Short mmCIF file of C-alpha atoms in Angstrom, two decimals:
data_model
loop_
_atom_site.label_atom_id
_atom_site.label_comp_id
_atom_site.label_asym_id
_atom_site.label_seq_id
_atom_site.Cartn_x
_atom_site.Cartn_y
_atom_site.Cartn_z
CA UNK A 1 88.39 78.38 105.25
CA UNK A 2 91.72 80.07 105.03
CA UNK A 3 95.16 79.65 103.56
CA UNK A 4 96.58 78.06 106.71
CA UNK A 5 93.88 75.38 106.63
CA UNK A 6 94.74 74.58 103.00
CA UNK A 7 98.42 74.26 103.85
CA UNK A 8 97.63 71.88 106.70
CA UNK A 9 95.43 69.74 104.44
CA UNK A 10 97.83 69.89 101.47
CA UNK A 11 101.31 70.13 103.01
CA UNK A 12 103.05 69.62 99.66
CA UNK A 13 101.32 72.69 98.17
CA UNK A 14 102.88 76.14 98.00
CA UNK A 15 100.27 78.44 99.53
CA UNK A 16 100.18 82.18 98.97
CA UNK A 17 97.82 84.78 100.37
CA UNK A 18 97.45 88.32 99.11
CA UNK A 19 95.32 91.20 100.27
CA UNK A 20 95.32 94.95 99.89
CA UNK A 21 94.78 95.32 103.65
CA UNK A 22 97.82 95.10 105.92
CA UNK A 23 95.47 94.44 108.85
CA UNK A 24 93.90 91.45 107.12
CA UNK A 25 97.34 90.07 106.35
CA UNK A 26 98.40 90.42 109.99
CA UNK A 27 95.38 88.37 111.09
CA UNK A 28 96.16 85.74 108.44
CA UNK A 29 99.81 85.62 109.53
CA UNK A 30 98.80 85.04 113.15
CA UNK A 31 96.43 82.26 112.10
CA UNK A 32 99.12 80.59 110.01
CA UNK A 33 101.61 80.83 112.87
CA UNK A 34 99.13 79.25 115.31
CA UNK A 35 98.59 76.37 112.89
CA UNK A 36 102.31 76.14 112.11
CA UNK A 37 101.48 76.49 108.42
CA UNK A 38 104.04 77.85 105.97
CA UNK A 39 102.25 80.49 103.91
CA UNK A 40 103.69 83.31 101.80
CA UNK A 41 101.95 86.68 102.21
CA UNK A 42 101.84 89.58 99.77
CA UNK A 43 100.23 92.97 100.22
CA UNK A 44 98.87 94.12 96.88
CA UNK A 45 95.70 94.93 94.99
CA UNK A 46 95.13 91.95 92.70
CA UNK A 47 92.29 93.77 90.93
CA UNK A 48 94.85 96.18 89.47
CA UNK A 49 96.40 94.59 86.36
CA UNK A 50 99.63 96.51 87.00
CA UNK A 51 100.21 94.28 90.03
CA UNK A 52 99.68 90.96 88.26
CA UNK A 53 103.35 90.60 87.38
CA UNK A 54 104.15 90.38 91.10
CA UNK A 55 102.16 87.16 91.35
CA UNK A 56 103.82 83.83 90.56
CA UNK A 57 102.86 82.11 87.35
CA UNK A 58 100.94 78.89 87.84
#
């Protein structure tokens, strides 16, 4: 499953995808566009605590 699928199933949800790989994000962006799913994409390493402040608080 991917972020675009979640957005299609839960249209009221705000869906975000993050990855360290620009290539992986490009694939995810294409998938979201094909499914007409609004997804926010961030390129960052979420395993690095220094990057955690860039993520939205839930």
